[in-house]
JSON list of C-alpha atoms and ligand atoms in Angstrom, two decimals:
[
{"chain": "A", "resi": 30, "resn": "MET", "atom": "CA", "xyz": [384.31, 232.59, 167.63]},
{"chain": "A", "resi": 31, "resn": "SER", "atom": "CA", "xyz": [385.93, 235.59, 169.33]},
{"chain": "A", "resi": 32, "resn": "ARG", "atom": "CA", "xyz": [384.68, 236.94, 172.60]},
{"chain": "A", "resi": 33, "resn": "ARG", "atom": "CA", "xyz": [383.14, 240.41, 172.31]},
{"chain": "A", "resi": 34, "resn": "ARG", "atom": "CA", "xyz": [385.45, 243.00, 173.79]},
{"chain": "A", "resi": 35, "resn": "GLY", "atom": "CA", "xyz": [384.68, 243.97, 177.38]},
{"chain": "A", "resi": 36, "resn": "LEU", "atom": "CA", "xyz": [381.79, 241.55, 177.89]},
{"chain": "A", "resi": 37, "resn": "THR", "atom": "CA", "xyz": [382.21, 239.08, 180.70]},
{"chain": "A", "resi": 38, "resn": "ASP", "atom": "CA", "xyz": [380.50, 235.75, 181.27]},
{"chain": "A", "resi": 39, "resn": "SER", "atom": "CA", "xyz": [379.50, 236.81, 184.73]},
{"chain": "A", "resi": 40, "resn": "VAL", "atom": "CA", "xyz": [376.56, 239.20, 184.68]},
{"chain": "A", "resi": 41, "resn": "ARG", "atom": "CA", "xyz": [376.59, 241.23, 187.91]},
{"chain": "A", "resi": 42, "resn": "GLY", "atom": "CA", "xyz": [374.14, 244.02, 187.15]},
{"chain": "A", "resi": 43, "resn": "PHE", "atom": "CA", "xyz": [370.71, 244.16, 185.53]},
{"chain": "A", "resi": 44, "resn": "ILE", "atom": "CA", "xyz": [369.21, 247.52, 184.59]},
{"chain": "A", "resi": 45, "resn": "PHE", "atom": "CA", "xyz": [365.46, 247.54, 183.94]},
{"chain": "A", "resi": 46, "resn": "ASP", "atom": "CA", "xyz": [363.71, 250.29, 182.04]},
{"chain": "A", "resi": 47, "resn": "VAL", "atom": "CA", "xyz": [360.30, 251.08, 183.57]},
{"chain": "A", "resi": 48, "resn": "ASP", "atom": "CA", "xyz": [357.67, 252.03, 180.95]},
{"chain": "A", "resi": 49, "resn": "GLY", "atom": "CA", "xyz": [356.94, 248.96, 178.81]},
{"chain": "A", "resi": 50, "resn": "VAL", "atom": "CA", "xyz": [359.28, 246.72, 180.86]},
{"chain": "A", "resi": 51, "resn": "ILE", "atom": "CA", "xyz": [358.17, 246.81, 184.52]},
{"chain": "A", "resi": 52, "resn": "ALA", "atom": "CA", "xyz": [354.61, 247.96, 183.75]},
{"chain": "A", "resi": 53, "resn": "ASP", "atom": "CA", "xyz": [352.61, 248.46, 180.59]},
{"chain": "A", "resi": 54, "resn": "THR", "atom": "CA", "xyz": [352.78, 252.23, 180.93]},
{"chain": "A", "resi": 55, "resn": "ALA", "atom": "CA", "xyz": [354.34, 252.80, 177.49]},
{"chain": "A", "resi": 56, "resn": "VAL", "atom": "CA", "xyz": [350.83, 252.42, 176.02]},
{"chain": "A", "resi": 57, "resn": "LEU", "atom": "CA", "xyz": [349.51, 255.03, 178.48]},
{"chain": "A", "resi": 58, "resn": "HIS", "atom": "CA", "xyz": [352.19, 257.51, 177.34]},
{"chain": "A", "resi": 59, "resn": "THR", "atom": "CA", "xyz": [351.25, 256.77, 173.73]},
{"chain": "A", "resi": 60, "resn": "ALA", "atom": "CA", "xyz": [347.56, 257.36, 174.48]},
{"chain": "A", "resi": 61, "resn": "ALA", "atom": "CA", "xyz": [348.37, 260.70, 176.13]},
{"chain": "A", "resi": 62, "resn": "TRP", "atom": "CA", "xyz": [350.49, 261.85, 173.16]},
{"chain": "A", "resi": 63, "resn": "ARG", "atom": "CA", "xyz": [347.78, 260.67, 170.75]},
{"chain": "A", "resi": 64, "resn": "ARG", "atom": "CA", "xyz": [345.14, 262.68, 172.64]},
{"chain": "A", "resi": 65, "resn": "LEU", "atom": "CA", "xyz": [347.30, 265.82, 172.60]},
{"chain": "A", "resi": 66, "resn": "ALA", "atom": "CA", "xyz": [348.03, 265.36, 168.89]},
{"chain": "A", "resi": 67, "resn": "ALA", "atom": "CA", "xyz": [344.31, 264.98, 168.11]},
{"chain": "A", "resi": 68, "resn": "GLU", "atom": "CA", "xyz": [343.45, 268.15, 170.02]},
{"chain": "A", "resi": 69, "resn": "GLU", "atom": "CA", "xyz": [346.18, 270.09, 168.24]},
{"chain": "A", "resi": 70, "resn": "GLY", "atom": "CA", "xyz": [345.48, 268.68, 164.77]},
{"chain": "A", "resi": 71, "resn": "LEU", "atom": "CA", "xyz": [348.93, 267.09, 164.59]},
{"chain": "A", "resi": 72, "resn": "PRO", "atom": "CA", "xyz": [349.45, 263.81, 162.70]},
{"chain": "A", "resi": 73, "resn": "PHE", "atom": "CA", "xyz": [349.96, 260.71, 164.84]},
{"chain": "A", "resi": 74, "resn": "ASP", "atom": "CA", "xyz": [350.37, 257.09, 163.74]},
{"chain": "A", "resi": 75, "resn": "GLU", "atom": "CA", "xyz": [351.97, 253.85, 164.94]},
{"chain": "A", "resi": 76, "resn": "ASN", "atom": "CA", "xyz": [355.29, 254.81, 163.37]},
{"chain": "A", "resi": 77, "resn": "LEU", "atom": "CA", "xyz": [355.41, 258.03, 165.32]},
{"chain": "A", "resi": 78, "resn": "ALA", "atom": "CA", "xyz": [354.32, 256.19, 168.48]},
{"chain": "A", "resi": 79, "resn": "ASP", "atom": "CA", "xyz": [357.34, 253.90, 168.07]},
{"chain": "A", "resi": 80, "resn": "GLN", "atom": "CA", "xyz": [359.63, 256.89, 167.52]},
{"chain": "A", "resi": 81, "resn": "LEU", "atom": "CA", "xyz": [358.47, 258.47, 170.78]},
{"chain": "A", "resi": 82, "resn": "ARG", "atom": "CA", "xyz": [358.95, 255.28, 172.83]},
{"chain": "A", "resi": 83, "resn": "GLY", "atom": "CA", "xyz": [361.61, 255.81, 175.51]},
{"chain": "A", "resi": 84, "resn": "VAL", "atom": "CA", "xyz": [362.17, 259.46, 174.50]},
{"chain": "A", "resi": 85, "resn": "SER", "atom": "CA", "xyz": [361.98, 262.29, 177.07]},
{"chain": "A", "resi": 86, "resn": "ARG", "atom": "CA", "xyz": [358.91, 264.52, 177.33]},
{"chain": "A", "resi": 87, "resn": "SER", "atom": "CA", "xyz": [360.46, 267.60, 175.71]},
{"chain": "A", "resi": 88, "resn": "GLU", "atom": "CA", "xyz": [362.20, 265.64, 172.95]},
{"chain": "A", "resi": 89, "resn": "SER", "atom": "CA", "xyz": [358.95, 263.75, 172.26]},
{"chain": "A", "resi": 90, "resn": "LEU", "atom": "CA", "xyz": [357.06, 267.03, 171.95]},
{"chain": "A", "resi": 91, "resn": "ARG", "atom": "CA", "xyz": [359.69, 268.39, 169.55]},
{"chain": "A", "resi": 92, "resn": "ILE", "atom": "CA", "xyz": [359.28, 265.28, 167.39]},
{"chain": "A", "resi": 93, "resn": "LEU", "atom": "CA", "xyz": [355.49, 265.53, 167.55]},
{"chain": "A", "resi": 94, "resn": "LEU", "atom": "CA", "xyz": [355.52, 269.21, 166.55]},
{"chain": "A", "resi": 95, "resn": "GLY", "atom": "CA", "xyz": [357.86, 268.61, 163.62]},
{"chain": "A", "resi": 96, "resn": "ASP", "atom": "CA", "xyz": [357.98, 271.87, 161.63]},
{"chain": "A", "resi": 97, "resn": "VAL", "atom": "CA", "xyz": [355.29, 273.56, 163.72]},
{"chain": "A", "resi": 98, "resn": "LYS", "atom": "CA", "xyz": [356.82, 276.48, 165.62]},
{"chain": "A", "resi": 99, "resn": "VAL", "atom": "CA", "xyz": [355.47, 277.39, 169.07]},
{"chain": "A", "resi": 100, "resn": "SER", "atom": "CA", "xyz": [356.53, 279.85, 171.77]},
{"chain": "A", "resi": 101, "resn": "PRO", "atom": "CA", "xyz": [358.38, 278.52, 174.84]},
{"chain": "A", "resi": 102, "resn": "GLU", "atom": "CA", "xyz": [355.23, 279.18, 176.93]},
{"chain": "A", "resi": 103, "resn": "ARG", "atom": "CA", "xyz": [353.03, 277.21, 174.55]},
{"chain": "A", "resi": 104, "resn": "PHE", "atom": "CA", "xyz": [355.63, 274.42, 174.43]},
{"chain": "A", "resi": 105, "resn": "GLU", "atom": "CA", "xyz": [355.46, 274.18, 178.23]},
{"chain": "A", "resi": 106, "resn": "GLU", "atom": "CA", "xyz": [351.65, 274.22, 178.15]},
{"chain": "A", "resi": 107, "resn": "LEU", "atom": "CA", "xyz": [351.54, 271.38, 175.61]},
{"chain": "A", "resi": 108, "resn": "ALA", "atom": "CA", "xyz": [354.05, 269.30, 177.61]},
{"chain": "A", "resi": 109, "resn": "ALA", "atom": "CA", "xyz": [352.12, 269.90, 180.83]},
{"chain": "A", "resi": 110, "resn": "ARG", "atom": "CA", "xyz": [348.84, 268.97, 179.15]},
{"chain": "A", "resi": 111, "resn": "LYS", "atom": "CA", "xyz": [350.26, 265.67, 177.91]},
{"chain": "A", "resi": 112, "resn": "ASN", "atom": "CA", "xyz": [351.59, 265.02, 181.39]},
{"chain": "A", "resi": 113, "resn": "SER", "atom": "CA", "xyz": [348.20, 265.69, 182.94]},
{"chain": "A", "resi": 114, "resn": "TYR", "atom": "CA", "xyz": [346.58, 263.16, 180.56]},
{"chain": "A", "resi": 115, "resn": "TYR", "atom": "CA", "xyz": [349.19, 260.58, 181.52]},
{"chain": "A", "resi": 116, "resn": "GLY", "atom": "CA", "xyz": [348.73, 261.45, 185.21]},
{"chain": "A", "resi": 117, "resn": "GLU", "atom": "CA", "xyz": [345.00, 260.66, 184.94]},
{"chain": "A", "resi": 118, "resn": "CYS", "atom": "CA", "xyz": [345.91, 257.03, 184.14]},
{"chain": "A", "resi": 119, "resn": "LEU", "atom": "CA", "xyz": [348.76, 256.76, 186.65]},
{"chain": "A", "resi": 120, "resn": "SER", "atom": "CA", "xyz": [346.59, 257.03, 189.73]},
{"chain": "A", "resi": 121, "resn": "SER", "atom": "CA", "xyz": [344.78, 253.79, 188.90]},
{"chain": "A", "resi": 122, "resn": "LEU", "atom": "CA", "xyz": [347.99, 251.72, 188.50]},
{"chain": "A", "resi": 123, "resn": "THR", "atom": "CA", "xyz": [348.41, 248.88, 191.01]},
{"chain": "A", "resi": 124, "resn": "GLU", "atom": "CA", "xyz": [350.71, 245.90, 191.51]},
{"chain": "A", "resi": 125, "resn": "ALA", "atom": "CA", "xyz": [348.43, 243.98, 189.15]},
{"chain": "A", "resi": 126, "resn": "ASP", "atom": "CA", "xyz": [349.92, 246.13, 186.37]},
{"chain": "A", "resi": 127, "resn": "VAL", "atom": "CA", "xyz": [353.43, 244.70, 186.78]},
{"chain": "A", "resi": 128, "resn": "LEU", "atom": "CA", "xyz": [354.13, 242.85, 183.54]},
{"chain": "A", "resi": 129, "resn": "PRO", "atom": "CA", "xyz": [354.27, 239.02, 183.60]},
{"chain": "A", "resi": 130, "resn": "GLY", "atom": "CA", "xyz": [357.64, 237.47, 184.39]},
{"chain": "A", "resi": 131, "resn": "VAL", "atom": "CA", "xyz": [359.20, 240.63, 185.86]},
{"chain": "A", "resi": 132, "resn": "ARG", "atom": "CA", "xyz": [359.04, 239.65, 189.51]},
{"chain": "A", "resi": 133, "resn": "SER", "atom": "CA", "xyz": [360.19, 236.07, 189.06]},
{"chain": "A", "resi": 134, "resn": "LEU", "atom": "CA", "xyz": [363.13, 237.14, 186.88]},
{"chain": "A", "resi": 135, "resn": "MET", "atom": "CA", "xyz": [364.15, 239.80, 189.41]},
{"chain": "A", "resi": 136, "resn": "ASP", "atom": "CA", "xyz": [363.88, 237.32, 192.29]},
{"chain": "A", "resi": 137, "resn": "ALA", "atom": "CA", "xyz": [365.99, 234.76, 190.44]},
{"chain": "A", "resi": 138, "resn": "LEU", "atom": "CA", "xyz": [368.63, 237.37, 189.59]},
{"chain": "A", "resi": 139, "resn": "SER", "atom": "CA", "xyz": [368.74, 238.70, 193.16]},
{"chain": "A", "resi": 140, "resn": "SER", "atom": "CA", "xyz": [369.20, 235.22, 194.55]},
{"chain": "A", "resi": 141, "resn": "ARG", "atom": "CA", "xyz": [372.25, 234.89, 192.29]},
{"chain": "A", "resi": 142, "resn": "GLY", "atom": "CA", "xyz": [373.70, 238.08, 193.77]},
{"chain": "A", "resi": 143, "resn": "VAL", "atom": "CA", "xyz": [372.99, 240.22, 190.69]},
{"chain": "A", "resi": 144, "resn": "ARG", "atom": "CA", "xyz": [372.50, 243.93, 191.55]},
{"chain": "A", "resi": 145, "resn": "ILE", "atom": "CA", "xyz": [369.36, 245.45, 190.06]},
{"chain": "A", "resi": 146, "resn": "ALA", "atom": "CA", "xyz": [368.53, 249.00, 188.94]},
{"chain": "A", "resi": 147, "resn": "ALA", "atom": "CA", "xyz": [365.46, 250.72, 187.51]},
{"chain": "A", "resi": 148, "resn": "VAL", "atom": "CA", "xyz": [366.40, 253.45, 185.02]},
{"chain": "A", "resi": 149, "resn": "SER", "atom": "CA", "xyz": [363.99, 255.61, 183.03]},
{"chain": "A", "resi": 150, "resn": "VAL", "atom": "CA", "xyz": [363.98, 258.97, 181.28]},
{"chain": "A", "resi": 151, "resn": "SER", "atom": "CA", "xyz": [360.40, 259.46, 182.54]},
{"chain": "A", "resi": 152, "resn": "ARG", "atom": "CA", "xyz": [359.95, 261.94, 185.34]},
{"chain": "A", "resi": 153, "resn": "ASN", "atom": "CA", "xyz": [357.00, 259.82, 186.47]},
{"chain": "A", "resi": 154, "resn": "ALA", "atom": "CA", "xyz": [358.90, 256.53, 186.70]},
{"chain": "A", "resi": 155, "resn": "ARG", "atom": "CA", "xyz": [359.29, 256.63, 190.49]},
{"chain": "A", "resi": 156, "resn": "THR", "atom": "CA", "xyz": [355.54, 257.17, 190.82]},
{"chain": "A", "resi": 157, "resn": "VAL", "atom": "CA", "xyz": [354.95, 254.13, 188.59]},
{"chain": "A", "resi": 158, "resn": "LEU", "atom": "CA", "xyz": [357.24, 252.05, 190.81]},
{"chain": "A", "resi": 159, "resn": "ILE", "atom": "CA", "xyz": [355.48, 253.28, 193.94]},
{"chain": "A", "resi": 160, "resn": "HIS", "atom": "CA", "xyz": [351.97, 252.55, 192.62]},
{"chain": "A", "resi": 161, "resn": "THR", "atom": "CA", "xyz": [353.00, 249.09, 191.42]},
{"chain": "A", "resi": 162, "resn": "ARG", "atom": "CA", "xyz": [354.79, 248.41, 194.75]},
{"chain": "A", "resi": 163, "resn": "MET", "atom": "CA", "xyz": [358.05, 247.73, 192.93]},
{"chain": "A", "resi": 164, "resn": "ILE", "atom": "CA", "xyz": [360.11, 250.62, 194.30]},
{"chain": "A", "resi": 165, "resn": "ASP", "atom": "CA", "xyz": [361.79, 248.57, 197.06]},
{"chain": "A", "resi": 166, "resn": "ALA", "atom": "CA", "xyz": [362.76, 245.75, 194.71]},
{"chain": "A", "resi": 167, "resn": "PHE", "atom": "CA", "xyz": [365.66, 247.74, 193.21]},
{"chain": "A", "resi": 168, "resn": "ASP", "atom": "CA", "xyz": [369.11, 248.49, 194.59]},
{"chain": "A", "resi": 169, "resn": "ILE", "atom": "CA", "xyz": [368.97, 251.85, 192.85]},
{"chain": "A", "resi": 170, "resn": "VAL", "atom": "CA", "xyz": [366.37, 253.90, 190.94]},
{"chain": "A", "resi": 171, "resn": "ILE", "atom": "CA", "xyz": [367.15, 256.64, 188.43]},
{"chain": "A", "resi": 172, "resn": "ASP", "atom": "CA", "xyz": [364.33, 258.58, 186.77]},
{"chain": "A", "resi": 173, "resn": "GLY", "atom": "CA", "xyz": [364.03, 261.64, 184.56]},
{"chain": "A", "resi": 174, "resn": "ASN", "atom": "CA", "xyz": [364.23, 263.98, 187.57]},
{"chain": "A", "resi": 175, "resn": "ASP", "atom": "CA", "xyz": [367.72, 262.70, 188.41]},
{"chain": "A", "resi": 176, "resn": "LEU", "atom": "CA", "xyz": [369.23, 262.96, 184.94]},
{"chain": "A", "resi": 177, "resn": "PRO", "atom": "CA", "xyz": [369.91, 266.75, 184.81]},
{"chain": "A", "resi": 178, "resn": "ARG", "atom": "CA", "xyz": [372.34, 266.51, 187.76]},
{"chain": "A", "resi": 179, "resn": "PHE", "atom": "CA", "xyz": [374.45, 263.76, 186.17]},
{"chain": "A", "resi": 180, "resn": "ASN", "atom": "CA", "xyz": [377.59, 264.29, 184.15]},
{"chain": "A", "resi": 181, "resn": "PRO", "atom": "CA", "xyz": [376.26, 264.72, 180.58]},
{"chain": "A", "resi": 182, "resn": "THR", "atom": "CA", "xyz": [379.22, 262.88, 179.03]},
{"chain": "A", "resi": 183, "resn": "LEU", "atom": "CA", "xyz": [377.89, 259.58, 180.42]},
{"chain": "A", "resi": 184, "resn": "ASN", "atom": "CA", "xyz": [374.54, 258.11, 179.51]},
{"chain": "A", "resi": 185, "resn": "ARG", "atom": "CA", "xyz": [371.94, 257.00, 182.05]},
{"chain": "A", "resi": 186, "resn": "PHE", "atom": "CA", "xyz": [373.02, 253.37, 181.97]},
{"chain": "A", "resi": 187, "resn": "GLN", "atom": "CA", "xyz": [376.66, 254.27, 182.60]},
{"chain": "A", "resi": 188, "resn": "HIS", "atom": "CA", "xyz": [375.53, 256.23, 185.65]},
{"chain": "A", "resi": 189, "resn": "ALA", "atom": "CA", "xyz": [373.49, 253.28, 186.84]},
{"chain": "A", "resi": 190, "resn": "ALA", "atom": "CA", "xyz": [376.50, 250.95, 186.45]},
{"chain": "A", "resi": 191, "resn": "ARG", "atom": "CA", "xyz": [378.62, 253.32, 188.54]},
{"chain": "A", "resi": 192, "resn": "LEU", "atom": "CA", "xyz": [376.01, 253.47, 191.26]},
{"chain": "A", "resi": 193, "resn": "LEU", "atom": "CA", "xyz": [375.63, 249.69, 191.21]},
{"chain": "A", "resi": 194, "resn": "ARG", "atom": "CA", "xyz": [379.45, 249.39, 191.27]},
{"chain": "A", "resi": 195, "resn": "VAL", "atom": "CA", "xyz": [379.40, 247.00, 188.35]},
{"chain": "A", "resi": 196, "resn": "GLU", "atom": "CA", "xyz": [381.52, 247.45, 185.23]},
{"chain": "A", "resi": 197, "resn": "PRO", "atom": "CA", "xyz": [379.48, 248.08, 182.04]},
{"chain": "A", "resi": 198, "resn": "GLY", "atom": "CA", "xyz": [380.64, 244.83, 180.43]},
{"chain": "A", "resi": 199, "resn": "ALA", "atom": "CA", "xyz": [379.00, 242.90, 183.28]},
{"chain": "A", "resi": 200, "resn": "CYS", "atom": "CA", "xyz": [375.68, 244.80, 183.00]},
{"chain": "A", "resi": 201, "resn": "VAL", "atom": "CA", "xyz": [372.59, 243.91, 181.02]},
{"chain": "A", "resi": 202, "resn": "VAL", "atom": "CA", "xyz": [369.88, 246.44, 180.11]},
{"chain": "A", "resi": 203, "resn": "VAL", "atom": "CA", "xyz": [366.25, 245.37, 179.67]},
{"chain": "A", "resi": 204, "resn": "GLU", "atom": "CA", "xyz": [364.48, 247.81, 177.33]},
{"chain": "A", "resi": 205, "resn": "ASP", "atom": "CA", "xyz": [361.43, 248.04, 175.10]},
{"chain": "A", "resi": 206, "resn": "SER", "atom": "CA", "xyz": [362.60, 251.00, 173.00]},
{"chain": "A", "resi": 207, "resn": "ALA", "atom": "CA", "xyz": [365.04, 251.23, 170.12]},
{"chain": "A", "resi": 208, "resn": "THR", "atom": "CA", "xyz": [366.62, 254.33, 171.67]},
{"chain": "A", "resi": 209, "resn": "GLY", "atom": "CA", "xyz": [367.11, 252.46, 174.95]},
{"chain": "A", "resi": 210, "resn": "VAL", "atom": "CA", "xyz": [368.73, 249.48, 173.26]},
{"chain": "A", "resi": 211, "resn": "ALA", "atom": "CA", "xyz": [371.01, 251.85, 171.34]},
{"chain": "A", "resi": 212, "resn": "ALA", "atom": "CA", "xyz": [371.97, 253.62, 174.60]},
{"chain": "A", "resi": 213, "resn": "ALA", "atom": "CA", "xyz": [372.80, 250.26, 176.19]},
{"chain": "A", "resi": 214, "resn": "ARG", "atom": "CA", "xyz": [375.01, 249.40, 173.26]},
{"chain": "A", "resi": 215, "resn": "ALA", "atom": "CA", "xyz": [376.71, 252.82, 173.45]},
{"chain": "A", "resi": 216, "resn": "ALA", "atom": "CA", "xyz": [377.38, 252.12, 177.15]},
{"chain": "A", "resi": 217, "resn": "GLY", "atom": "CA", "xyz": [379.13, 248.84, 176.25]},
{"chain": "A", "resi": 218, "resn": "MET", "atom": "CA", "xyz": [376.33, 246.72, 177.74]},
{"chain": "A", "resi": 219, "resn": "ARG", "atom": "CA", "xyz": [374.32, 243.78, 176.49]},
{"chain": "A", "resi": 220, "resn": "SER", "atom": "CA", "xyz": [370.58, 244.19, 176.19]},
{"chain": "A", "resi": 221, "resn": "VAL", "atom": "CA", "xyz": [367.35, 242.26, 176.31]},
{"chain": "A", "resi": 222, "resn": "GLY", "atom": "CA", "xyz": [364.80, 243.86, 173.99]},
{"chain": "A", "resi": 223, "resn": "ILE", "atom": "CA", "xyz": [361.15, 243.37, 174.93]},
{"chain": "A", "resi": 224, "resn": "GLY", "atom": "CA", "xyz": [358.51, 243.51, 172.21]},
{"chain": "A", "resi": 225, "resn": "ASP", "atom": "CA", "xyz": [358.51, 243.89, 168.46]},
{"chain": "A", "resi": 226, "resn": "ALA", "atom": "CA", "xyz": [361.76, 242.35, 167.16]},
{"chain": "A", "resi": 227, "resn": "ASP", "atom": "CA", "xyz": [361.96, 244.77, 164.20]},
{"chain": "A", "resi": 228, "resn": "ARG", "atom": "CA", "xyz": [362.12, 247.70, 166.59]},
{"chain": "A", "resi": 229, "resn": "LEU", "atom": "CA", "xyz": [364.80, 245.97, 168.67]},
{"chain": "A", "resi": 230, "resn": "CYS", "atom": "CA", "xyz": [367.15, 245.07, 165.90]},
{"chain": "A", "resi": 231, "resn": "VAL", "atom": "CA", "xyz": [370.40, 245.65, 167.76]},
{"chain": "A", "resi": 232, "resn": "ALA", "atom": "CA", "xyz": [369.38, 244.04, 171.07]},
{"chain": "A", "resi": 233, "resn": "THR", "atom": "CA", "xyz": [371.61, 241.13, 172.12]},
{"chain": "A", "resi": 234, "resn": "VAL", "atom": "CA", "xyz": [368.48, 239.07, 172.84]},
{"chain": "A", "resi": 235, "resn": "ALA", "atom": "CA", "xyz": [364.95, 239.95, 171.69]},
{"chain": "A", "resi": 236, "resn": "VAL", "atom": "CA", "xyz": [361.87, 238.38, 173.27]},
{"chain": "A", "resi": 237, "resn": "ASP", "atom": "CA", "xyz": [358.14, 239.16, 173.09]},
{"chain": "A", "resi": 238, "resn": "SER", "atom": "CA", "xyz": [357.83, 239.41, 176.85]},
{"chain": "A", "resi": 239, "resn": "LEU", "atom": "CA", "xyz": [359.52, 238.30, 180.07]},
{"chain": "A", "resi": 240, "resn": "ARG", "atom": "CA", "xyz": [356.68, 235.83, 180.73]},
{"chain": "A", "resi": 241, "resn": "ASP", "atom": "CA", "xyz": [358.16, 232.34, 181.29]},
{"chain": "A", "resi": 242, "resn": "ILE", "atom": "CA", "xyz": [361.73, 233.58, 180.76]},
{"chain": "A", "resi": 243, "resn": "ASP", "atom": "CA", "xyz": [363.98, 231.42, 182.90]},
{"chain": "A", "resi": 244, "resn": "ALA", "atom": "CA", "xyz": [366.88, 233.40, 184.45]},
{"chain": "A", "resi": 245, "resn": "ALA", "atom": "CA", "xyz": [369.46, 230.65, 183.88]},
{"chain": "A", "resi": 246, "resn": "ARG", "atom": "CA", "xyz": [368.48, 230.30, 180.22]},
{"chain": "A", "resi": 247, "resn": "LEU", "atom": "CA", "xyz": [368.51, 234.07, 179.73]},
{"chain": "A", "resi": 248, "resn": "LEU", "atom": "CA", "xyz": [372.04, 234.28, 181.16]},
{"chain": "A", "resi": 249, "resn": "THR", "atom": "CA", "xyz": [373.14, 231.53, 178.77]},
{"chain": "A", "resi": 250, "resn": "TRP", "atom": "CA", "xyz": [371.73, 233.46, 175.81]},
{"chain": "A", "resi": 251, "resn": "LEU", "atom": "CA", "xyz": [373.59, 236.56, 177.01]},
{"chain": "A", "resi": 252, "resn": "SER", "atom": "CA", "xyz": [376.93, 234.80, 177.26]},
{"chain": "A", "resi": 253, "resn": "PRO", "atom": "CA", "xyz": [379.42, 236.44, 174.82]},
{"chain": "A", "resi": 254, "resn": "ASN", "atom": "CA", "xyz": [379.93, 233.13, 173.02]},
{"chain": "A", "resi": 255, "resn": "ALA", "atom": "CA", "xyz": [376.32, 231.92, 173.01]},
{"chain": "A", "resi": 256, "resn": "ARG", "atom": "CA", "xyz": [375.66, 229.72, 170.00]},
{"chain": "A", "resi": 257, "resn": "HIS", "atom": "CA", "xyz": [371.97, 230.38, 170.01]},
{"chain": "A", "resi": 258, "resn": "ARG", "atom": "CA", "xyz": [369.96, 233.32, 171.20]},
{"chain": "A", "resi": 259, "resn": "PRO", "atom": "CA", "xyz": [366.46, 234.55, 170.28]},
{"chain": "A", "resi": 260, "resn": "SER", "atom": "CA", "xyz": [366.99, 237.75, 168.37]},
{"chain": "A", "resi": 261, "resn": "ALA", "atom": "CA", "xyz": [365.47, 239.95, 165.73]},
{"chain": "A", "resi": 262, "resn": "ALA", "atom": "CA", "xyz": [365.35, 238.37, 162.29]},
{"chain": "A", "resi": 263, "resn": "PHE", "atom": "CA", "xyz": [367.20, 240.03, 159.39]},
{"chain": "A", "resi": 264, "resn": "CYS", "atom": "CA", "xyz": [369.59, 241.92, 161.67]},
{"chain": "A", "resi": 265, "resn": "SER", "atom": "CA", "xyz": [373.22, 241.33, 160.97]},
{"chain": "A", "resi": 266, "resn": "SER", "atom": "CA", "xyz": [375.10, 243.27, 163.63]},
{"chain": "A", "resi": 267, "resn": "ARG", "atom": "CA", "xyz": [374.55, 242.85, 167.33]},
{"chain": "B", "resi": 29, "resn": "GL1", "atom": "C1", "xyz": [358.69, 260.70, 179.07]},
{"chain": "B", "resi": 29, "resn": "GL1", "atom": "C2", "xyz": [357.78, 260.81, 177.85]},
{"chain": "B", "resi": 29, "resn": "GL1", "atom": "C3", "xyz": [357.03, 259.50, 177.64]},
{"chain": "B", "resi": 29, "resn": "GL1", "atom": "C4", "xyz": [357.98, 258.30, 177.59]},
{"chain": "B", "resi": 29, "resn": "GL1", "atom": "C5", "xyz": [358.87, 258.32, 178.82]},
{"chain": "B", "resi": 29, "resn": "GL1", "atom": "C6", "xyz": [359.95, 257.26, 178.80]},
{"chain": "B", "resi": 29, "resn": "GL1", "atom": "O1", "xyz": [357.92, 260.52, 180.26]},
{"chain": "B", "resi": 29, "resn": "GL1", "atom": "O2", "xyz": [356.85, 261.86, 178.02]},
{"chain": "B", "resi": 29, "resn": "GL1", "atom": "O3", "xyz": [356.24, 259.56, 176.49]},
{"chain": "B", "resi": 29, "resn": "GL1", "atom": "O4", "xyz": [358.74, 258.31, 176.40]},
{"chain": "B", "resi": 29, "resn": "GL1", "atom": "O5", "xyz": [359.55, 259.58, 178.95]},
{"chain": "B", "resi": 29, "resn": "GL1", "atom": "O6", "xyz": [359.38, 256.00, 178.87]},
{"chain": "B", "resi": 29, "resn": "GL1", "atom": "P1", "xyz": [357.53, 261.69, 181.33]},
{"chain": "B", "resi": 29, "resn": "GL1", "atom": "O7", "xyz": [356.69, 262.66, 180.58]},
{"chain": "B", "resi": 29, "resn": "GL1", "atom": "O8", "xyz": [356.77, 260.91, 182.37]},
{"chain": "B", "resi": 29, "resn": "GL1", "atom": "O9", "xyz": [358.78, 262.29, 181.84]},
{"chain": "B", "resi": 30, "resn": "MG", "atom": "MG1", "xyz": [360.38, 251.85, 177.94]}
]
């Protein structure tokens, strides 16, 4: 079997998404969008919720509005209202909201000398990391507030790799969204998809959760020539 171009056996960087990976905040975003949609009489279902996962606030609102045209002022008001609904939930987040398996995997990776980043398109991601007491566990943190000042020709994971000083082929992205997994792939990185395998079709490895995931076994699954890896069924290209 041929080795995939650019991927190395040694993994030297791990890049964790925040919402739905470090804490279960993806469901809080969904609840806030659902509440806004209900108030505005806009359709909202599980399919749409999945489409919005991992997508920035303004892009999410554009998707939610569909063909409905609004003025720039009203657009801002709707985005701010959604953010205020999300903010109501944020204040009650604590370290008990860190998802199972996250800390032990990060500890095991750190002890192997792997550099670790938190990267999110959410402008609230730093706040999530502060409330859950995870902020100091990362070598670098990038959130939605940082993205506008980055070179737009590189995606957020490529920026993280540069800041970690690890080449993309030695980085692994942990993501719960299809858009995030696609961005990792575009950056030339392997990925661990968390959650519904159908949504994470192109992830290198797909698992329900990080609970009980052993770091050594995970690194074996991520090896370019792994013979076995848990992945999404019915997906041919990875
Ligand atoms: C934005 C969206 C959320 C979610 C996150 C990424 O967060 O609004 O629905 O997709 O990006 O996980 P925020 O509004 O906090 O910038
Ligand atoms: Mg996410």
